[in-house]
mmCIF file of C-alpha atoms and ligand atoms in Angstrom:
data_model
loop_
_atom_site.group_PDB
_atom_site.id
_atom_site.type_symbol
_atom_site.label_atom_id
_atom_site.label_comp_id
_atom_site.label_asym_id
_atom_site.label_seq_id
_atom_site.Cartn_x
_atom_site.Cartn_y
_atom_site.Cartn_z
ATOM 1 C CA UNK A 1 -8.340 -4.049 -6.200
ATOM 2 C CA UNK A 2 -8.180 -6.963 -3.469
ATOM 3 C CA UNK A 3 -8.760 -9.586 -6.574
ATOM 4 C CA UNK A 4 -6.151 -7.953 -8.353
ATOM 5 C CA UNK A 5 -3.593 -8.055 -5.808
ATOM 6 C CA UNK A 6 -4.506 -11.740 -4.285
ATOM 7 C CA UNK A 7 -4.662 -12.951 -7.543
ATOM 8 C CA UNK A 8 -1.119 -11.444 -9.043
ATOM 9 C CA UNK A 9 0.434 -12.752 -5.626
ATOM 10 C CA UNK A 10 -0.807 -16.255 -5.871
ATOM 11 C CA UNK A 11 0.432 -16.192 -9.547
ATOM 12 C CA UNK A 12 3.520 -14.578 -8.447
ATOM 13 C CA UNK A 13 4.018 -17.466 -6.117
ATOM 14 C CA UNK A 14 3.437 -20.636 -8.852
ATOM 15 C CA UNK A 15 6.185 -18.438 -10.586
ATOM 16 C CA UNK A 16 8.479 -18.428 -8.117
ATOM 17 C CA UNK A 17 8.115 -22.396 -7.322
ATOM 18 C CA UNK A 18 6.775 -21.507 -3.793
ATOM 19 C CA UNK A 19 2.885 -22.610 -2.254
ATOM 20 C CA UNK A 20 0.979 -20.737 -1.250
ATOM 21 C CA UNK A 21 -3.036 -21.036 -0.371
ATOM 22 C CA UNK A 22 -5.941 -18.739 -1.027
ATOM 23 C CA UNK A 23 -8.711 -19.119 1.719
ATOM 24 C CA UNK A 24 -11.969 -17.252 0.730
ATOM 25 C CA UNK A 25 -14.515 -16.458 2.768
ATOM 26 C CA UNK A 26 -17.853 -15.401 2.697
ATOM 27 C CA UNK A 27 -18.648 -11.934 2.784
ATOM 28 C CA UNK A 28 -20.920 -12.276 5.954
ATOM 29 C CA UNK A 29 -18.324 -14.562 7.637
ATOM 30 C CA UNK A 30 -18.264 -14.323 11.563
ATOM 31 C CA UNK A 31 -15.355 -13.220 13.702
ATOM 32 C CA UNK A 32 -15.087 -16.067 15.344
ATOM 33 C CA UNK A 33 -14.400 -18.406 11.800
ATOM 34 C CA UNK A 34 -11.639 -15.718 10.683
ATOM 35 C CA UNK A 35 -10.210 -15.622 14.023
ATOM 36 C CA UNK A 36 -10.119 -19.571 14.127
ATOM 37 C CA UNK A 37 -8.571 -19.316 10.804
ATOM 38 C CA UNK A 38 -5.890 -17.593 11.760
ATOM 39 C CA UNK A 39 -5.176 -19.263 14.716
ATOM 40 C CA UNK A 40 -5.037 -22.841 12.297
ATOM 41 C CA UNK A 41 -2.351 -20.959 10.510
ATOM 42 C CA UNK A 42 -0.247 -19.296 13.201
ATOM 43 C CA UNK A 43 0.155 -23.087 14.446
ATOM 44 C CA UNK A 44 0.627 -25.040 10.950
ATOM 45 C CA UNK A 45 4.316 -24.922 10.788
ATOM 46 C CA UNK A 46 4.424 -25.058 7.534
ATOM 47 C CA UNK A 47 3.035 -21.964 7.121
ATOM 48 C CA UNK A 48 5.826 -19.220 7.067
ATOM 49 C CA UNK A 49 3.956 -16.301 6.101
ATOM 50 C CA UNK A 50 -0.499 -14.815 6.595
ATOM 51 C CA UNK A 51 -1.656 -12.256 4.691
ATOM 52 C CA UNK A 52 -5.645 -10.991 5.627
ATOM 53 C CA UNK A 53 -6.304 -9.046 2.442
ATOM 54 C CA UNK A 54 -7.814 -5.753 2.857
ATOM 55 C CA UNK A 55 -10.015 -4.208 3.353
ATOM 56 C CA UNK A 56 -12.419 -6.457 5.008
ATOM 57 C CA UNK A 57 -16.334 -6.059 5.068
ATOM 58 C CA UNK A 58 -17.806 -3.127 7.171
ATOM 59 C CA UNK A 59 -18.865 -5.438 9.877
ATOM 60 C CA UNK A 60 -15.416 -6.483 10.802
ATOM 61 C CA UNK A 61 -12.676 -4.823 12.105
ATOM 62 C CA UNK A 62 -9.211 -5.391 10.806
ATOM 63 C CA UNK A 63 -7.837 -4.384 13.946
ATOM 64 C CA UNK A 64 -9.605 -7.478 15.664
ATOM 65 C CA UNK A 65 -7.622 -10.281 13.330
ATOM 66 C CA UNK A 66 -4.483 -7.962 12.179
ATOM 67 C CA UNK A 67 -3.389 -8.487 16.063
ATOM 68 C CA UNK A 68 -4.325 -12.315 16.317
ATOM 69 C CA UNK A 69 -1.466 -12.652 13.421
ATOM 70 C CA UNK A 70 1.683 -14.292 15.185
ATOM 71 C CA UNK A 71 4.050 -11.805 14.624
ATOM 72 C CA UNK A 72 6.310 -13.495 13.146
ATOM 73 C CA UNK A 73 3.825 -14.350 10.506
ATOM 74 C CA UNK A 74 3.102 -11.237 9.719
ATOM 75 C CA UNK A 75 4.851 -10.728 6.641
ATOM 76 C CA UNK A 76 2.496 -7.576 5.799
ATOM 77 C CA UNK A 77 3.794 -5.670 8.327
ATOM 78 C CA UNK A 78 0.460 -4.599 10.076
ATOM 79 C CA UNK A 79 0.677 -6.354 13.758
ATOM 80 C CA UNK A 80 0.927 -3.537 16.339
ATOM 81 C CA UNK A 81 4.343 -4.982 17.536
ATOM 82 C CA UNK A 82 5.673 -4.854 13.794
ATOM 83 C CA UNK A 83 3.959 -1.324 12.992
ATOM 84 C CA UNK A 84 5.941 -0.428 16.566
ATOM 85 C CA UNK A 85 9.085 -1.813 15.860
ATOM 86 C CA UNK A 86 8.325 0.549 12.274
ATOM 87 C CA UNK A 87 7.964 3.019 14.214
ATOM 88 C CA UNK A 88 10.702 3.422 16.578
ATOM 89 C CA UNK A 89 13.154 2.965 13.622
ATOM 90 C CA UNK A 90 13.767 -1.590 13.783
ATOM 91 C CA UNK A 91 11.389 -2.264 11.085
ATOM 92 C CA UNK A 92 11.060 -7.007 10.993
ATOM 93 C CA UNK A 93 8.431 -6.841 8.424
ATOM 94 C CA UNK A 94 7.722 -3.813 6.497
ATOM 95 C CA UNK A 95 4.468 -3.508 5.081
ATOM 96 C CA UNK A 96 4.588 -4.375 0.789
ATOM 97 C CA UNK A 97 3.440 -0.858 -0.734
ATOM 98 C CA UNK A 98 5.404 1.187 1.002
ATOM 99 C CA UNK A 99 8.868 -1.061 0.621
ATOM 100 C CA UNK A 100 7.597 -1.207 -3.106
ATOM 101 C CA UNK A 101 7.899 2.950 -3.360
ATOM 102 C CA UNK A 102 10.988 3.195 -1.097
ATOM 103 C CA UNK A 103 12.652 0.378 -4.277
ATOM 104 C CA UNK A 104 11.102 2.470 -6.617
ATOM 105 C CA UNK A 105 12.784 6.027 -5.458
ATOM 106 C CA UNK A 106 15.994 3.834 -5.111
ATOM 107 C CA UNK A 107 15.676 2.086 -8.310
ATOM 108 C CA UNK A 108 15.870 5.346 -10.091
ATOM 109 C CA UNK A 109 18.283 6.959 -7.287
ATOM 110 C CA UNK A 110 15.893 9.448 -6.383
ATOM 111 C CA UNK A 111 16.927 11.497 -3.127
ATOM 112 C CA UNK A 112 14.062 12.191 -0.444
ATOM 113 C CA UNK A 113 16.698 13.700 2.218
ATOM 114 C CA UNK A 114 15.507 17.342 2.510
ATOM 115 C CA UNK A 115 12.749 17.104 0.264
ATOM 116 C CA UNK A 116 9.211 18.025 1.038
ATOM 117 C CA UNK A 117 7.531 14.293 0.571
ATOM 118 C CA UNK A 118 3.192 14.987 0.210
ATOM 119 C CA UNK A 119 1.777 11.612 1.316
ATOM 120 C CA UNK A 120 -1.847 11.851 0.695
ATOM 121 C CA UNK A 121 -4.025 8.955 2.361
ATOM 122 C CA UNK A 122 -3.467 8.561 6.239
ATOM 123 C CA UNK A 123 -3.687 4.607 6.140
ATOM 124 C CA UNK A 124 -2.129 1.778 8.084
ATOM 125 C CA UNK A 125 -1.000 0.023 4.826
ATOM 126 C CA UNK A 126 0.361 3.378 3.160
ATOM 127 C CA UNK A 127 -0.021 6.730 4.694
ATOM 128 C CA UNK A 128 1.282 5.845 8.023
ATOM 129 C CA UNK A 129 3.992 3.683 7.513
ATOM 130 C CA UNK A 130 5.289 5.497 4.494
ATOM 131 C CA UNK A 131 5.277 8.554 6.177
ATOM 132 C CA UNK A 132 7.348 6.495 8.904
ATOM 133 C CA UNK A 133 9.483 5.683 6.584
ATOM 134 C CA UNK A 134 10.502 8.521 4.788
ATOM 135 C CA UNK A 135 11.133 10.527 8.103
ATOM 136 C CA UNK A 136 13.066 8.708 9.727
ATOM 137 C CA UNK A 137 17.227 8.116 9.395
ATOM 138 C CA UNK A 138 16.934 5.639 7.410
ATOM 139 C CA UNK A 139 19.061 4.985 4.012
ATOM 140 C CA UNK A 140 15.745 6.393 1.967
ATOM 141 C CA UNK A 141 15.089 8.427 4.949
ATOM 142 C CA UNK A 142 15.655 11.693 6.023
ATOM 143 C CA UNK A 143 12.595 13.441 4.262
ATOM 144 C CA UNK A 144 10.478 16.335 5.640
ATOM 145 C CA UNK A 145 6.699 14.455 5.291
ATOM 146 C CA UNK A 146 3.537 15.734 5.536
ATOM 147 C CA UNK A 147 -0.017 13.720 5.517
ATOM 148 C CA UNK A 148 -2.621 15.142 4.212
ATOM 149 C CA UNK A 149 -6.302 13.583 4.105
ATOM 150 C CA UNK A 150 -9.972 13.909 3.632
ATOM 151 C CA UNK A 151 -10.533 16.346 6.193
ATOM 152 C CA UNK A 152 -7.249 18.548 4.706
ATOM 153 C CA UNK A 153 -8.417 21.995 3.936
ATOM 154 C CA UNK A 154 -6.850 23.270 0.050
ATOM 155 C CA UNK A 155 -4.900 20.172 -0.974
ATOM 156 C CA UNK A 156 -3.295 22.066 -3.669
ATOM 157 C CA UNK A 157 -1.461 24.422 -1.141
ATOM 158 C CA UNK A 158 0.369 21.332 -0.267
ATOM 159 C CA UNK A 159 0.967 19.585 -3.184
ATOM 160 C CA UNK A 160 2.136 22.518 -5.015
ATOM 161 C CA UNK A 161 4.933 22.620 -2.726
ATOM 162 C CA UNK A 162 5.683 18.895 -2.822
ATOM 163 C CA UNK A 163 9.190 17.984 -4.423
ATOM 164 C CA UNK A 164 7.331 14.268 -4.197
ATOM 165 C CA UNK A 165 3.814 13.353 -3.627
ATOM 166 C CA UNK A 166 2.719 9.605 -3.665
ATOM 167 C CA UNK A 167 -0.821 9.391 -3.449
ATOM 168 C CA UNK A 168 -2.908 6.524 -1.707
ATOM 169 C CA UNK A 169 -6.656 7.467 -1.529
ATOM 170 C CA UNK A 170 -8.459 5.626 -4.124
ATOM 171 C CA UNK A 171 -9.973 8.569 -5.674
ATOM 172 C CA UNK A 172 -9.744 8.705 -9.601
ATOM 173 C CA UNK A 173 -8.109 12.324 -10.820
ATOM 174 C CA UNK A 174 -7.710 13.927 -7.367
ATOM 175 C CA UNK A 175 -4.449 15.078 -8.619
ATOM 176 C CA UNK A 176 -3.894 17.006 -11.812
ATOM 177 C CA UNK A 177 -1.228 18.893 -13.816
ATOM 178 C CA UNK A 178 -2.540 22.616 -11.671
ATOM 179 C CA UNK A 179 -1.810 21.277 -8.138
ATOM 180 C CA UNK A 180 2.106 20.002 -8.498
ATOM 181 C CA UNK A 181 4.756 22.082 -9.248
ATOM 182 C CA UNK A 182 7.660 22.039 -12.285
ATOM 183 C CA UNK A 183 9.645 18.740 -11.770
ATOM 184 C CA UNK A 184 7.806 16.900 -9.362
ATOM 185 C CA UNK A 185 8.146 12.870 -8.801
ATOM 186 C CA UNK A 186 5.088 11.330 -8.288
ATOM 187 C CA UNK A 187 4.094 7.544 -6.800
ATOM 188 C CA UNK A 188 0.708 7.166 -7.832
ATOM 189 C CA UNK A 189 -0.275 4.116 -5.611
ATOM 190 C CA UNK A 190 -4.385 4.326 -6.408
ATOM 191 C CA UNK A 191 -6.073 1.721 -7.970
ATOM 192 C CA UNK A 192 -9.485 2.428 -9.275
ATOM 193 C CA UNK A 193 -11.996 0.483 -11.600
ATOM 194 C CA UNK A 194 -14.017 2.423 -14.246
ATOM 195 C CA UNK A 195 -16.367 0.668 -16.111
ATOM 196 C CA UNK A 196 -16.525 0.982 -19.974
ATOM 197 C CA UNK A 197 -17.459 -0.621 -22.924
ATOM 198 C CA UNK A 198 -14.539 -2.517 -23.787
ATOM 199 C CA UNK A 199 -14.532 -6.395 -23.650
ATOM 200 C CA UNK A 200 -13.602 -6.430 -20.037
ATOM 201 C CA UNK A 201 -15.904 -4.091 -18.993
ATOM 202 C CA UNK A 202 -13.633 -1.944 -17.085
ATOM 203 C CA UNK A 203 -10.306 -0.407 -16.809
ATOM 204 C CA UNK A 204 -8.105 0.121 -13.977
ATOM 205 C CA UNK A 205 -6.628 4.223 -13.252
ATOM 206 C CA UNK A 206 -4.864 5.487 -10.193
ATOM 207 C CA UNK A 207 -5.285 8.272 -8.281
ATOM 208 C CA UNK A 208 -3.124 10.979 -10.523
ATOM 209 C CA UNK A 209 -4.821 12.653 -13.582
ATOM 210 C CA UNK A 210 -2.112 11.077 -15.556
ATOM 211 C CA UNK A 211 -2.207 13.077 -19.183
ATOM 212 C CA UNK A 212 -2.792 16.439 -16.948
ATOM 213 C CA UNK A 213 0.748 15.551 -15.096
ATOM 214 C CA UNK A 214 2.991 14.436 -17.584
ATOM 215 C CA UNK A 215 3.954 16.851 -19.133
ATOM 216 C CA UNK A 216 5.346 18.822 -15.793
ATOM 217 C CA UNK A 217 6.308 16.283 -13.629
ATOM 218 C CA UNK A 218 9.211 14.952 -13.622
ATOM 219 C CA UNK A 219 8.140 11.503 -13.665
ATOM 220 C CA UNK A 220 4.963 9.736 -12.241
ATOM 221 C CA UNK A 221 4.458 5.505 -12.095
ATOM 222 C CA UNK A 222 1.874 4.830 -14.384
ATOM 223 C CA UNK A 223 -1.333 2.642 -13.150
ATOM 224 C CA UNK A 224 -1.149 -0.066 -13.840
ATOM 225 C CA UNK A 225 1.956 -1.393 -14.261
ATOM 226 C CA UNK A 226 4.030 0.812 -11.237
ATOM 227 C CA UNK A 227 3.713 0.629 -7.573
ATOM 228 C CA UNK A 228 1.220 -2.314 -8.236
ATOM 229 C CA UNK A 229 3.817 -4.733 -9.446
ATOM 230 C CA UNK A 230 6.264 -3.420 -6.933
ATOM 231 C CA UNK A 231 3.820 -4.158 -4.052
ATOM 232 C CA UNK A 232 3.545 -7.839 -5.208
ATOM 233 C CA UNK A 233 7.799 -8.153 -5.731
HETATM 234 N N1 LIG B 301 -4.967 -4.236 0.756
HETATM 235 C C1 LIG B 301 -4.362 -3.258 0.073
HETATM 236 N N2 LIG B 301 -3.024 -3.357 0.181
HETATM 237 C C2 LIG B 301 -2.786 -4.420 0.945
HETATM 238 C C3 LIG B 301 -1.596 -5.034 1.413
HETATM 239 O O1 LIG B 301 -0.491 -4.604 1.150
HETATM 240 N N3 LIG B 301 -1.765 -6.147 2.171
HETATM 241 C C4 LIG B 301 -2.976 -6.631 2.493
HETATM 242 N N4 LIG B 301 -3.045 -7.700 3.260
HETATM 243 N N5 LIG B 301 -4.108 -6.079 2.102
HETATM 244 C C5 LIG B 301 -4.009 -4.979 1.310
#
């Protein structure tokens, strides 16, 4: 998923006439060389914007470089004084996936005030700020949210209630057509790799049991081709 997305936004870029620079790192790369990274950037003033794709290997913690990210850099969104400034309702930087679903529901004029939103994945790059989002007074605002996650006991009690649910676990067919109800919108933000036999080797699904859900939903964002593109616009 991380080549996918680093690779679409560096294309994205070219497209749009604007530079941008990919620096990849080893996989066993110390702290200390990411953190000295960053630091390079947050005083080149050319630079305008960092992005640390995520997730990072296990031993490094996101939390450790996310914060080293001059805020005003930090055009993901994920610095604790942008995820604060989220959070008590003056969003600078909002972070890309959920801004892609919030111009999604508007796109198609969907209303979340009153409705029973179902976020499912409790992340900082989703689940949270989403469910910020969503709650709050905002213009797509207004929503009554609930999180659910791994340790959620009987999913389906909640999502059969959901008038939304936008998913965000990275779990292939955790939804299906018996756990939503008549009519409901789903944002299927998953992206998963199978391997098959085609020339590739693999395909790409979400999260949503796609042919089990059409049929009763009122409309889901395929994968790929949905929130993906969104979340590189
Ligand atoms: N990994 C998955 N989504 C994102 C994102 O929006 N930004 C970054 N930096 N990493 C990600």
């Amino acid at each position: 998923a991380s080549k996918i997305y680093v690779n679409s936004k560096a294309k994205t870029f070219k497209k749009l006439n604007c530079y941008s620079e990919i620096f990849q790192l080893d996989e066993d790369v110390s702290k200390e060389r990411v953190i000295s990274l960053i630091e390079k950037l947050n005083n080149d003033s050319l630079v305008h914007g960092i992005l640390l794709q995520l997730p990072l290997p296990s031993h490094l913690d996101a939390y450790d470089f996310l914060s080293k990210i001059n805020p005003l850099k930090d055009v993901d969104g994920f610095h604790p004084e942008n995820l604060g400034l989220l959070f008590q309702g003056t969003p600078r930087f909002i972070p890309c996936t959920p801004l892609g679903c919030i111009e999604i529901l508007e796109y198609y004029k969907i209303d979340v005030k009153s409705k029973h939103v179902v976020v499912i994945g409790r992340s900082n790059i989703v689940g949270k700020p989403i469910m910020s989002l969503l709650s709050q007074p905002f213009k797509k605002g207004n929503a009554t949210v609930t999180i659910c996650h791994s340790y959620t006991k009987d999913l389906s009690k909640y999502t059969m209630s959901a008038d939304i649910i936008i998913c965000a676990v990275g779990k292939p067919n955790l939804i299906n057509g018996n756990m939503i109800k008549d009519g409901c919108i789903i944002l299927d933000v998953g992206i998963n790799r199978i391997n098959d036999s085609s020339e590739k080797g693999y395909h790409i699904v979400g999260d949503v049991d796609y042919d089990s859900v059409i049929d009763k939903s009122h409309s889901i964002t395929p994968v790929p081709g949905g929130v993906g593109p969104m979340t590189i616009s």
